[in-house]
Short mmCIF file of C-alpha atoms in Angstrom, two decimals:
data_model
loop_
_atom_site.label_atom_id
_atom_site.label_comp_id
_atom_site.label_asym_id
_atom_site.label_seq_id
_atom_site.Cartn_x
_atom_site.Cartn_y
_atom_site.Cartn_z
CA MET A 1 -70.24 -74.47 -37.69
CA TYR A 2 -67.19 -72.62 -37.22
CA GLU A 3 -66.83 -70.00 -34.53
CA TRP A 4 -64.95 -67.20 -36.89
CA ILE A 5 -65.59 -66.57 -40.62
CA LEU A 6 -62.52 -68.98 -40.97
CA PRO A 7 -61.86 -71.98 -39.09
CA SER A 8 -59.08 -72.54 -36.58
CA LEU A 9 -56.70 -75.39 -36.58
CA ARG A 10 -58.06 -76.55 -33.66
CA GLU A 11 -61.69 -77.01 -36.07
CA VAL A 12 -59.61 -78.42 -39.03
CA LEU A 13 -58.07 -81.27 -36.80
CA ALA A 14 -61.03 -82.03 -34.69
CA ALA A 15 -63.14 -82.30 -38.02
CA SER A 16 -60.64 -84.44 -39.41
CA ARG A 17 -60.75 -86.61 -35.97
CA SER A 18 -56.92 -86.28 -35.53
CA ASN A 19 -55.26 -87.73 -32.54
CA LYS A 20 -56.83 -86.30 -29.81
CA ALA A 21 -57.43 -88.08 -26.27
CA GLU A 22 -60.29 -86.95 -23.63
CA CYS A 23 -57.97 -85.26 -20.86
CA SER A 24 -57.19 -82.48 -18.42
CA SER A 25 -55.71 -79.09 -19.45
CA ALA A 26 -52.60 -79.93 -17.50
CA LYS A 27 -52.36 -83.03 -19.44
CA ALA A 28 -52.63 -81.68 -22.78
CA GLU A 29 -50.46 -78.99 -21.93
CA GLN A 30 -47.89 -81.54 -21.26
CA GLN A 31 -48.38 -83.30 -24.46
CA TRP A 32 -48.04 -80.23 -26.46
CA ARG A 33 -44.61 -79.84 -24.62
CA ILE A 34 -43.23 -83.04 -25.00
CA SER A 35 -44.81 -83.61 -28.86
CA LEU A 36 -42.41 -80.25 -29.49
CA ALA A 37 -39.37 -81.82 -28.31
CA ALA A 38 -39.83 -84.91 -29.96
CA THR A 39 -40.23 -83.32 -33.05
CA GLU A 40 -37.01 -81.09 -32.49
CA HIS A 41 -35.25 -84.30 -32.03
CA LEU A 42 -36.94 -85.81 -34.95
CA LEU A 43 -36.00 -82.83 -37.53
CA LEU A 44 -32.36 -83.06 -36.05
CA ASN A 45 -32.06 -86.57 -37.08
CA THR A 46 -33.87 -86.26 -40.12
CA LEU A 47 -32.00 -82.51 -41.83
CA ALA A 48 -29.02 -82.36 -43.01
CA THR A 49 -27.11 -81.02 -39.62
CA THR A 50 -23.56 -80.97 -40.72
CA THR A 51 -21.74 -78.08 -40.50
CA SER A 52 -20.68 -78.51 -43.98
CA ASP A 53 -24.29 -79.24 -45.34
CA ILE A 54 -25.69 -76.65 -43.68
CA THR A 55 -22.87 -74.07 -44.81
CA GLN A 56 -23.14 -75.13 -48.28
CA GLY A 57 -26.87 -75.05 -48.01
CA LEU A 58 -26.95 -71.00 -46.96
CA THR A 59 -24.37 -70.30 -49.88
CA GLN A 60 -26.57 -71.72 -52.65
CA GLY A 61 -29.66 -69.92 -50.65
CA LEU A 62 -31.26 -73.22 -49.64
CA THR A 63 -33.11 -74.06 -46.61
CA GLN A 64 -34.40 -77.96 -45.89
CA GLY A 65 -37.75 -77.07 -44.34
CA LEU A 66 -40.64 -74.76 -43.17
CA VAL A 67 -42.26 -73.76 -39.63
CA LEU A 68 -45.02 -72.00 -39.29
CA THR A 69 -45.69 -71.34 -35.28
CA ALA A 70 -47.42 -69.30 -32.99
CA PRO A 71 -47.49 -67.56 -30.65
CA ALA A 72 -43.53 -67.34 -30.99
CA PRO A 73 -40.36 -69.36 -32.29
CA LEU A 74 -40.42 -72.56 -30.93
CA PHE A 75 -37.29 -74.31 -32.34
CA SER A 76 -33.75 -72.34 -30.78
CA GLN A 77 -31.27 -75.18 -31.46
CA PRO A 78 -28.70 -73.38 -34.08
CA LYS A 79 -28.86 -76.51 -36.09
CA LEU A 80 -32.54 -75.93 -36.90
CA THR A 81 -32.77 -72.01 -37.44
CA LYS A 82 -29.92 -72.14 -39.64
CA SER A 83 -32.01 -74.99 -41.81
CA LEU A 84 -35.37 -73.75 -41.32
CA LYS A 85 -37.40 -71.00 -42.46
CA THR A 86 -39.60 -69.93 -39.20
CA VAL A 87 -42.81 -67.45 -39.89
CA THR A 88 -44.54 -66.77 -36.73
CA PHE A 89 -48.09 -65.57 -36.53
CA THR A 90 -49.53 -63.61 -33.55
CA ALA A 91 -52.37 -61.57 -32.43
CA GLN A 92 -50.44 -59.17 -30.54
CA PRO A 93 -47.12 -58.37 -32.81
CA PHE A 94 -44.42 -56.77 -30.64
CA ASN A 95 -43.35 -53.28 -31.60
CA PRO A 96 -40.30 -53.71 -33.21
CA LEU A 97 -39.00 -50.32 -32.57
CA ALA A 98 -39.79 -50.36 -28.73
CA LEU A 99 -36.42 -51.39 -27.68
CA MET A 100 -34.39 -48.94 -29.58
CA PRO A 101 -32.64 -45.93 -28.32
CA PHE A 102 -34.12 -43.59 -30.59
CA GLN A 103 -37.62 -42.79 -32.57
CA VAL A 104 -37.34 -43.43 -36.40
CA SER A 105 -38.26 -40.53 -38.96
CA GLY A 106 -41.30 -40.54 -40.93
CA ALA A 107 -38.90 -39.67 -43.64
CA ILE A 108 -37.19 -43.15 -43.58
CA ALA A 109 -40.73 -44.21 -45.00
CA GLN A 110 -39.89 -42.34 -48.23
CA SER A 111 -36.52 -42.73 -48.65
CA GLN A 112 -34.11 -44.97 -46.71
CA GLU A 113 -30.83 -42.74 -47.57
CA ASN A 114 -32.21 -39.98 -45.24
CA GLU A 115 -31.04 -40.62 -41.61
CA ASP A 116 -32.40 -37.84 -39.54
CA ILE A 117 -34.18 -39.08 -36.30
CA SER A 118 -37.24 -37.78 -35.45
CA PRO A 119 -40.45 -39.26 -33.73
CA TRP A 120 -43.30 -40.32 -35.65
CA GLU A 121 -46.66 -39.35 -34.20
CA ASP A 122 -48.72 -42.51 -35.03
CA PRO A 123 -47.34 -45.46 -33.46
CA GLN A 124 -49.13 -47.47 -36.17
CA GLN A 125 -46.67 -46.20 -38.53
CA ILE A 126 -43.88 -47.97 -36.95
CA THR A 127 -45.19 -51.42 -37.10
CA ASP A 128 -46.77 -50.89 -40.92
CA TYR A 129 -43.05 -50.01 -41.76
CA ALA A 130 -41.77 -53.23 -39.81
CA TYR A 131 -44.11 -54.92 -41.87
CA LYS A 132 -43.01 -53.32 -44.92
CA TYR A 133 -39.70 -54.91 -44.64
CA ASN A 134 -40.89 -58.24 -43.21
CA HIS A 135 -40.14 -60.37 -46.41
CA ILE A 136 -40.57 -64.15 -46.50
CA CYS A 137 -37.02 -64.65 -47.35
CA PRO A 138 -35.33 -64.19 -43.99
CA GLU A 139 -35.05 -67.47 -41.84
CA GLU A 140 -37.79 -65.73 -39.29
CA SER A 141 -40.67 -63.51 -40.20
CA ILE A 142 -43.81 -62.27 -38.02
CA LEU A 143 -47.15 -61.92 -39.52
CA PRO A 144 -50.30 -60.62 -37.81
CA LEU A 145 -53.30 -61.97 -37.02
CA LEU A 146 -56.78 -59.99 -36.68
CA PRO A 147 -57.63 -59.20 -33.30
CA ALA A 148 -60.78 -60.74 -33.59
CA ASP A 149 -59.44 -64.28 -34.78
CA PRO A 150 -59.87 -67.07 -32.48
CA LEU A 151 -56.53 -68.46 -34.17
CA GLY A 152 -54.54 -66.01 -31.96
CA ALA A 153 -55.45 -67.83 -28.54
CA GLU A 154 -54.09 -71.30 -30.14
CA GLN A 155 -50.39 -72.52 -30.13
CA PHE A 156 -49.30 -74.39 -32.99
CA CYS A 157 -46.68 -75.79 -35.13
CA LEU A 158 -46.63 -76.63 -38.75
CA VAL A 159 -43.48 -78.31 -40.24
CA PHE A 160 -42.88 -79.06 -44.05
CA THR A 161 -39.84 -80.83 -45.06
CA GLU A 162 -38.92 -83.16 -47.72
CA ASN A 163 -39.35 -86.02 -45.08
CA PHE A 164 -42.80 -85.65 -43.80
CA ARG A 165 -45.38 -82.79 -42.88
CA LEU A 166 -46.65 -82.34 -39.58
CA VAL A 167 -49.09 -80.43 -37.51
CA LEU A 168 -49.55 -79.78 -33.76
CA VAL A 169 -51.99 -77.62 -32.10
CA LEU A 170 -52.84 -76.87 -28.25
CA SER A 171 -55.92 -74.79 -28.18
CA ALA A 172 -59.13 -74.54 -25.69
CA ASN A 173 -62.17 -76.11 -26.60
CA SER A 174 -65.75 -74.28 -26.33
CA SER A 175 -66.01 -75.55 -22.50
CA GLY A 176 -62.68 -73.89 -21.74
CA ASN A 177 -60.63 -77.04 -21.89
CA LYS A 178 -57.59 -77.31 -23.30
CA GLU A 179 -56.91 -80.07 -26.09
CA PHE A 180 -53.60 -81.16 -27.45
CA LEU A 181 -54.24 -82.47 -31.27
CA PHE A 182 -51.57 -83.39 -34.03
CA SER A 183 -51.30 -84.98 -37.53
CA PHE A 184 -48.82 -86.07 -39.98
CA ALA A 185 -51.37 -87.09 -42.48
CA PRO A 186 -50.77 -85.08 -45.94
CA GLU A 187 -54.16 -83.77 -46.36
CA VAL A 188 -54.60 -82.44 -42.71
CA VAL A 189 -52.01 -80.40 -42.86
CA GLN A 190 -52.63 -79.19 -46.07
CA GLN A 191 -55.69 -78.47 -44.70
CA ALA A 192 -54.41 -76.40 -41.57
CA TRP A 193 -52.05 -74.34 -44.30
CA GLN A 194 -54.93 -73.70 -46.52
CA VAL A 195 -56.70 -71.76 -43.59
CA LEU A 196 -53.58 -70.17 -42.13
CA GLY A 197 -52.63 -69.10 -46.18
CA ALA A 198 -56.73 -67.67 -45.85
CA ARG A 199 -55.41 -65.05 -42.87
CA VAL A 200 -52.45 -63.88 -44.71
CA VAL A 201 -54.68 -62.92 -47.61
CA LEU A 202 -56.50 -60.93 -45.31
CA THR A 203 -53.47 -59.39 -43.70
CA ASN A 204 -50.54 -59.59 -46.12
CA PRO A 205 -51.94 -60.16 -49.31
CA GLU A 206 -48.45 -59.22 -51.13
CA LEU A 207 -46.77 -61.85 -48.81
CA PHE A 208 -49.27 -64.79 -49.74
CA ALA A 209 -47.39 -66.22 -53.10
CA ASP A 210 -44.29 -66.33 -52.03
CA LEU A 211 -45.36 -68.20 -48.40
CA ASP A 212 -47.54 -70.44 -50.54
CA ALA A 213 -44.70 -71.09 -53.11
CA LEU A 214 -42.39 -72.19 -50.14
CA VAL A 215 -44.96 -74.31 -48.68
CA GLN A 216 -45.65 -76.16 -52.15
CA LYS A 217 -41.65 -76.48 -52.20
CA TYR A 218 -42.28 -79.91 -49.94
CA PRO A 219 -44.17 -82.59 -51.18
CA ALA A 220 -47.88 -83.51 -50.18
CA THR A 221 -47.00 -87.37 -49.39
CA ALA A 222 -47.58 -89.67 -46.52
CA PRO A 223 -44.36 -90.01 -44.20
CA ASN A 224 -42.30 -92.99 -44.35
CA TYR A 225 -43.07 -95.72 -41.66
CA GLN A 226 -39.88 -95.28 -39.87
CA THR A 227 -40.32 -91.73 -39.78
CA ILE A 228 -43.63 -92.29 -37.84
CA ILE A 229 -41.77 -94.71 -35.27
CA GLN A 230 -38.92 -92.67 -34.96
CA PHE A 231 -41.32 -89.70 -33.37
CA THR A 232 -43.05 -92.04 -31.39
CA GLN A 233 -39.51 -93.11 -29.61
CA PHE A 234 -39.08 -89.96 -29.02
CA LEU A 235 -42.18 -89.13 -27.42
CA LEU A 236 -41.72 -92.40 -25.21
CA GLN A 237 -38.59 -90.82 -24.14
CA GLU A 238 -39.64 -87.69 -23.59
CA LEU A 239 -42.60 -88.85 -21.18
CA ALA A 240 -42.47 -89.01 -17.43
CA GLU A 241 -43.00 -92.34 -15.87
CA PRO A 242 -45.45 -92.67 -12.95
CA GLU A 243 -43.93 -92.12 -9.84
CA THR A 244 -44.97 -95.19 -7.85
CA ASP A 245 -41.86 -97.64 -7.91
CA LYS A 246 -42.20 -100.26 -10.65
CA PRO A 247 -39.49 -103.30 -11.48
CA THR A 248 -37.57 -102.18 -14.22
CA HIS A 249 -35.13 -103.77 -16.59
CA THR A 250 -33.34 -100.85 -17.13
CA ILE A 251 -29.95 -99.49 -15.52
CA PRO A 252 -30.48 -96.83 -12.88
CA ILE A 253 -28.57 -93.75 -12.43
CA SER A 254 -27.72 -92.60 -9.02
CA PRO A 255 -30.62 -90.70 -7.75
CA PRO A 256 -29.51 -86.86 -6.54
CA THR A 257 -29.50 -86.42 -2.77
CA HIS A 258 -32.64 -84.74 -2.70
CA SER A 259 -34.69 -87.54 -3.97
CA HIS A 260 -34.81 -89.04 -0.85
CA LEU A 261 -38.07 -87.54 0.37
CA SER A 262 -40.43 -88.23 2.90
CA PRO A 263 -44.20 -89.13 1.32
CA SER A 264 -45.45 -85.80 2.85
CA ALA A 265 -43.10 -84.21 1.08
CA LYS A 266 -43.57 -85.30 -2.52
CA PRO A 267 -46.44 -83.58 -3.12
CA SER A 268 -45.10 -80.07 -2.64
CA SER A 269 -41.78 -81.03 -4.57
CA ARG A 270 -43.93 -81.94 -7.61
CA SER A 271 -45.83 -78.61 -7.01
CA ASP A 272 -42.50 -76.83 -7.00
CA VAL A 273 -41.37 -78.52 -9.85
CA GLU A 274 -44.52 -78.02 -12.47
CA LEU A 275 -44.40 -74.22 -10.92
CA LEU A 276 -40.96 -74.18 -12.08
CA GLN A 277 -41.74 -75.74 -15.44
CA ALA A 278 -44.62 -73.63 -16.27
CA PHE A 279 -42.13 -70.15 -15.37
CA ALA A 280 -39.59 -71.25 -17.84
CA HIS A 281 -42.40 -71.62 -20.30
CA GLU A 282 -43.95 -68.10 -19.49
CA VAL A 283 -40.24 -66.51 -19.61
CA ARG A 284 -39.00 -67.85 -22.77
CA THR A 285 -42.31 -67.16 -25.18
CA PRO A 286 -42.12 -63.19 -25.11
CA LEU A 287 -38.30 -63.20 -25.16
CA ALA A 288 -38.42 -65.57 -27.93
CA THR A 289 -40.57 -63.10 -29.83
CA ILE A 290 -38.29 -60.15 -28.69
CA ARG A 291 -35.51 -62.13 -30.46
CA THR A 292 -36.86 -62.88 -33.68
CA MET A 293 -38.16 -58.95 -34.08
CA THR A 294 -34.44 -57.98 -33.04
CA ARG A 295 -33.08 -60.18 -35.52
CA LEU A 296 -35.44 -59.06 -38.12
CA LEU A 297 -34.25 -55.60 -37.73
CA LEU A 298 -30.36 -56.58 -37.74
CA LYS A 299 -30.97 -57.85 -41.41
CA ARG A 300 -31.91 -54.09 -42.49
CA GLN A 301 -29.22 -52.20 -43.97
CA ASP A 302 -29.91 -48.79 -42.88
CA LEU A 303 -29.26 -48.68 -39.18
CA PRO A 304 -26.65 -46.88 -37.58
CA THR A 305 -24.05 -48.54 -36.00
CA THR A 306 -24.82 -47.54 -32.69
CA VAL A 307 -28.35 -48.97 -32.73
CA ILE A 308 -26.96 -52.27 -34.37
CA ASN A 309 -24.86 -52.72 -31.16
CA ARG A 310 -27.38 -51.88 -28.93
CA LEU A 311 -29.78 -54.50 -30.86
CA GLN A 312 -27.01 -56.87 -30.74
CA VAL A 313 -26.55 -57.09 -26.91
CA ILE A 314 -30.69 -57.19 -27.15
CA ASP A 315 -30.28 -60.33 -28.80
CA HIS A 316 -27.06 -61.69 -27.10
CA GLU A 317 -28.96 -61.09 -23.56
CA CYS A 318 -32.31 -62.60 -24.66
CA THR A 319 -30.59 -65.86 -25.85
CA GLU A 320 -28.88 -65.99 -23.07
CA GLN A 321 -31.95 -65.92 -20.80
CA ILE A 322 -33.80 -68.72 -23.20
CA ASP A 323 -30.99 -71.01 -23.01
CA ARG A 324 -31.06 -70.43 -19.18
CA MET A 325 -34.92 -71.24 -19.21
CA GLU A 326 -34.99 -74.18 -21.39
CA LEU A 327 -32.20 -75.20 -19.23
CA LEU A 328 -34.71 -74.90 -15.80
CA PHE A 329 -37.42 -76.51 -17.80
CA LYS A 330 -35.36 -79.39 -18.55
CA ALA A 331 -34.01 -79.83 -14.98
CA ALA A 332 -37.63 -79.71 -14.18
CA GLU A 333 -38.43 -82.00 -16.24
CA LEU A 334 -36.08 -84.79 -14.95
CA GLU A 335 -37.06 -84.11 -11.55
CA THR A 336 -40.90 -85.54 -12.72
CA CYS A 337 -39.33 -88.99 -13.84
CA THR A 338 -38.02 -91.69 -11.97
CA THR A 339 -34.12 -92.21 -11.71
CA ALA A 340 -34.04 -95.13 -14.54
CA LYS A 341 -36.01 -92.43 -16.85
CA SER A 342 -33.04 -89.82 -16.50
CA GLY A 343 -31.01 -92.22 -18.22
CA ASN A 344 -32.78 -92.50 -21.34
CA THR A 345 -31.82 -89.28 -23.06
CA GLN A 346 -30.65 -89.81 -26.69
CA LEU A 347 -27.00 -90.14 -26.34
CA THR A 348 -25.08 -90.34 -29.67
CA PRO A 349 -21.23 -89.76 -30.64
CA MET A 350 -20.47 -86.27 -30.80
CA SER A 351 -17.45 -83.87 -31.94
CA LEU A 352 -16.47 -82.32 -28.75
CA ASP A 353 -14.30 -79.92 -30.54
CA GLN A 354 -17.31 -78.63 -31.93
CA VAL A 355 -18.88 -78.05 -29.08
CA LEU A 356 -15.97 -76.43 -27.61
CA GLN A 357 -15.59 -74.01 -30.16
CA GLN A 358 -18.86 -72.69 -30.05
CA SER A 359 -18.77 -72.70 -26.39
CA ILE A 360 -15.49 -71.20 -25.38
CA PRO A 361 -15.83 -67.76 -26.60
CA ARG A 362 -19.45 -67.50 -25.11
CA TRP A 363 -17.43 -68.25 -22.07
CA GLN A 364 -14.93 -65.70 -22.55
CA GLN A 365 -17.74 -63.28 -23.06
CA ALA A 366 -19.22 -63.96 -19.65
CA ALA A 367 -15.62 -63.92 -17.43
CA THR A 368 -14.96 -60.62 -19.16
CA ARG A 369 -18.20 -59.18 -17.98
CA ARG A 370 -17.37 -59.90 -14.60
CA ASN A 371 -13.56 -58.72 -14.85
CA LEU A 372 -12.18 -62.31 -15.14
CA THR A 373 -9.63 -64.03 -17.12
CA LEU A 374 -10.31 -67.62 -18.99
CA ASP A 375 -7.21 -69.82 -19.69
CA VAL A 376 -7.85 -73.19 -21.74
CA ALA A 377 -5.66 -75.79 -22.34
CA LEU A 378 -6.92 -78.37 -24.78
CA PRO A 379 -5.10 -81.42 -26.38
CA GLN A 380 -3.90 -81.31 -29.99
CA GLN A 381 -6.75 -83.16 -30.49
CA LEU A 382 -9.91 -83.58 -28.91
CA PRO A 383 -11.65 -87.00 -29.05
CA THR A 384 -15.57 -87.93 -30.04
CA VAL A 385 -17.29 -88.47 -27.02
CA VAL A 386 -21.18 -89.96 -26.32
CA SER A 387 -23.63 -87.65 -25.01
CA ASN A 388 -26.19 -85.14 -26.09
CA PRO A 389 -25.73 -83.06 -28.84
CA ALA A 390 -28.61 -80.47 -28.23
CA MET A 391 -28.04 -80.49 -24.57
CA LEU A 392 -24.15 -80.62 -23.85
CA ASP A 393 -23.40 -76.68 -24.61
CA ARG A 394 -26.27 -75.76 -22.88
CA VAL A 395 -25.28 -77.56 -19.56
CA LEU A 396 -21.72 -76.68 -19.77
CA THR A 397 -22.66 -73.10 -20.56
CA GLY A 398 -24.95 -72.69 -17.88
CA LEU A 399 -22.29 -73.96 -15.09
CA MET A 400 -19.61 -71.71 -16.45
CA GLU A 401 -22.35 -68.89 -16.10
CA ASN A 402 -22.62 -69.81 -12.70
CA PHE A 403 -18.94 -70.70 -11.68
CA THR A 404 -18.10 -67.22 -12.97
CA ARG A 405 -20.34 -65.80 -10.25
CA SER A 406 -19.02 -67.26 -7.71
CA LEU A 407 -15.48 -65.97 -8.09
CA PRO A 408 -14.50 -62.43 -6.92
CA PRO A 409 -13.10 -59.71 -9.77
CA GLY A 410 -9.33 -59.79 -11.13
CA SER A 411 -9.49 -63.88 -10.38
CA SER A 412 -8.84 -66.58 -13.32
CA ILE A 413 -10.42 -69.33 -14.40
CA GLN A 414 -8.29 -72.65 -15.68
CA VAL A 415 -9.99 -74.85 -17.73
CA GLN A 416 -8.61 -78.11 -18.68
CA VAL A 417 -9.46 -81.14 -20.84
CA ILE A 418 -7.24 -84.20 -20.40
CA PRO A 419 -8.03 -88.27 -20.79
CA ALA A 420 -8.95 -90.35 -17.59
CA GLY A 421 -8.75 -93.75 -18.68
CA ASP A 422 -12.19 -94.11 -20.99
CA GLN A 423 -13.50 -91.04 -20.12
CA LEU A 424 -12.52 -87.23 -20.85
CA LYS A 425 -12.02 -85.10 -18.08
CA LEU A 426 -12.92 -81.19 -18.20
CA GLN A 427 -11.86 -79.54 -15.10
CA LEU A 428 -12.92 -75.85 -14.10
CA SER A 429 -10.40 -74.19 -11.29
CA PRO A 430 -10.28 -71.01 -10.11
CA GLN A 431 -6.94 -69.28 -9.72
CA LEU A 432 -6.62 -66.17 -7.40
CA ASP A 433 -4.17 -63.48 -7.54
CA CYS A 434 -1.01 -65.19 -7.02
CA GLN A 435 0.98 -61.91 -5.84
CA ASP A 436 -1.61 -62.37 -2.47
CA THR A 437 -0.51 -65.96 -1.11
CA THR A 438 -2.43 -65.02 2.12
CA ARG A 439 -5.97 -64.80 0.37
CA THR A 440 -8.72 -67.42 0.78
CA ILE A 441 -11.60 -67.11 -1.41
CA THR A 442 -15.12 -66.50 0.78
CA LEU A 443 -17.99 -69.11 -1.00
CA PRO A 444 -21.09 -67.07 -2.10
CA ILE A 445 -24.11 -67.42 0.19
CA ARG A 446 -26.40 -69.91 -1.51
CA LYS A 447 -29.97 -70.08 -0.24
CA SER A 448 -32.52 -72.75 -1.44
CA LEU A 449 -35.35 -72.38 -3.43
CA GLY A 450 -37.78 -75.48 -3.62
CA GLN A 451 -36.30 -78.65 -4.78
CA LEU A 452 -33.80 -77.27 -7.79
CA LEU A 453 -33.05 -74.21 -7.41
CA VAL A 454 -30.89 -71.33 -5.30
CA PHE A 455 -30.62 -67.61 -4.98
CA GLN A 456 -27.36 -65.88 -4.42
CA PRO A 457 -28.20 -63.08 -2.81
CA GLU A 458 -24.95 -60.92 -3.35
CA THR A 459 -25.80 -61.04 -7.21
CA GLY A 460 -29.64 -61.49 -7.20
CA THR A 461 -28.86 -64.65 -9.38
CA ILE A 462 -31.36 -67.76 -9.08
CA SER A 463 -30.03 -70.97 -10.62
CA LEU A 464 -30.19 -74.63 -10.37
CA ASN A 465 -28.65 -76.29 -7.11
CA ILE A 466 -25.80 -78.99 -7.23
CA SER A 467 -27.67 -81.68 -6.96
CA ALA A 468 -29.96 -80.66 -10.01
CA THR A 469 -27.00 -80.04 -12.15
CA LYS A 470 -25.55 -83.45 -11.34
CA HIS A 471 -28.80 -84.84 -12.77
CA LEU A 472 -28.35 -82.83 -15.78
CA PHE A 473 -25.07 -84.39 -16.38
CA GLN A 474 -26.23 -87.81 -15.53
CA ALA A 475 -28.66 -87.45 -18.34
CA ILE A 476 -26.53 -86.60 -20.97
CA GLY A 477 -23.83 -89.22 -20.42
CA GLY A 478 -21.57 -87.49 -17.81
CA LYS A 479 -20.76 -86.83 -14.57
CA LEU A 480 -20.01 -83.83 -12.06
CA ILE A 481 -17.87 -83.83 -9.30
CA VAL A 482 -17.53 -80.65 -6.76
CA ARG A 483 -14.35 -80.07 -4.70
CA GLN A 484 -14.10 -77.31 -1.89
CA ASN A 485 -10.95 -75.96 -1.51
CA PRO A 486 -10.48 -73.64 1.56
CA LYS A 487 -7.65 -71.50 -0.70
CA TYR A 488 -9.26 -71.47 -4.30
CA GLY A 489 -12.77 -72.37 -3.41
CA GLU A 490 -14.77 -74.88 -5.84
CA VAL A 491 -13.35 -77.05 -8.36
CA LEU A 492 -15.53 -78.71 -10.47
CA THR A 493 -14.48 -81.65 -12.80
CA ILE A 494 -16.48 -83.08 -15.67
CA PHE A 495 -16.47 -87.00 -17.11
CA LEU A 496 -17.69 -87.58 -20.45
CA PRO A 497 -17.39 -90.91 -22.06
CA LEU A 498 -14.98 -91.68 -24.84
CA GLU A 499 -16.57 -93.30 -28.08
CA VAL A 500 -14.98 -96.74 -27.74
CA SER A 501 -12.77 -96.04 -31.29
CA CYS A 502 -11.56 -93.06 -30.09
CA GLN A 503 -10.17 -94.14 -26.62
CA GLN A 504 -6.41 -94.71 -27.77
CA LYS A 505 -6.24 -91.52 -30.00
CA VAL A 506 -5.99 -88.40 -27.81
CA LYS A 507 -3.15 -86.29 -28.57
CA MET A 508 -1.67 -83.79 -25.59
#
């Protein structure tokens, strides 16, 4: 017997006897998080993620998969957002015009040519107008659920690709305890789509045919066993090891200084880390919804330039804060693992040139916002390094953001990339006003917040402390060294291992 007129996804998977283990709500939430991370890794591995492949696909109007999710988009990797169509279901759709600096005229609903601005009396008209233009064609779309629908209380993710179909669900059972269920079985994923499709028919019947056609593009066949093995390996990489010390055959990475805690301090530290994980997740979810709605609005052709500019600012700020939250979440995740586990992050040869081409414009923007200048010196040809492609850009950008906040206005930052034996050295050095030779820099006041964070009262900024940042670099195969210079302040040096075949090919 279903709770509502249509079954929920939890009821569909429970009836199919999908993978489920009795556990606490906290454990179920952890399983949900690590399964999403494993799914992201699996998609990055199985989809064509090179720049040329993505560009060719977008040019031809093709995508490599479809993701149905609730209550917010789950994947923010640029390679995935460009390769996948995402449709988000939500019981409380965000008012798409709430952040806009104007109110739209009712005449716009009749004619897009009329640009007069006057208020709509009925707020529901605004939402209806937004859904009128919310076609399935864009990479990101939002569809509403009815208020009484129990599906609105579930978190889920359905993935459709040429290689596999997958459904993951986190939901509370009748006793109020959360359960996590997932399945690769094609028939189970198809049943999950059918119950979602029935809801689309109820709320947006005109969109069902297009969405169903997208689903049917991807074959309902059992995945190759190698796909399941890959998923399992990624799950094991994300799983936290027990806190009790056990013999291990992996090479340990030097633990950060704050890991030497007395037994009585460990429960408190673990509580700090779990609180940070929950905080990062709760902040990221509404920001992802706001960003999705903003990008949907930016696809329209009838917006004034001032509105477009403000929406782009909103999109930029949301993306920046989402990346910060994901970095905090990853740092907290590493702290729940033993030191050996922190070295198990997936490391692969990658193009540093491509990462820097994406990162340097953002670094320049961060410097400009604080009245700083950025001077970048790169070799003629950048080698291939061994790191984690999904994390390196975020970790470097987060480090640069924190670095710019520590400098007074009018300073400049020198970024140098030079070879150093079998490693590549990336150094961030502050350069003060050379005309004032007597001036020395005053390091900002930083107050410790728990095990991982520091608070800078002058700017109101909360960021990862140096020890946690070093741990992040260790996890992606690198090393961070911080030196204090009384005249210039902090000098940050990052070392990344070179791919063996590229160690003799660096040109200055």
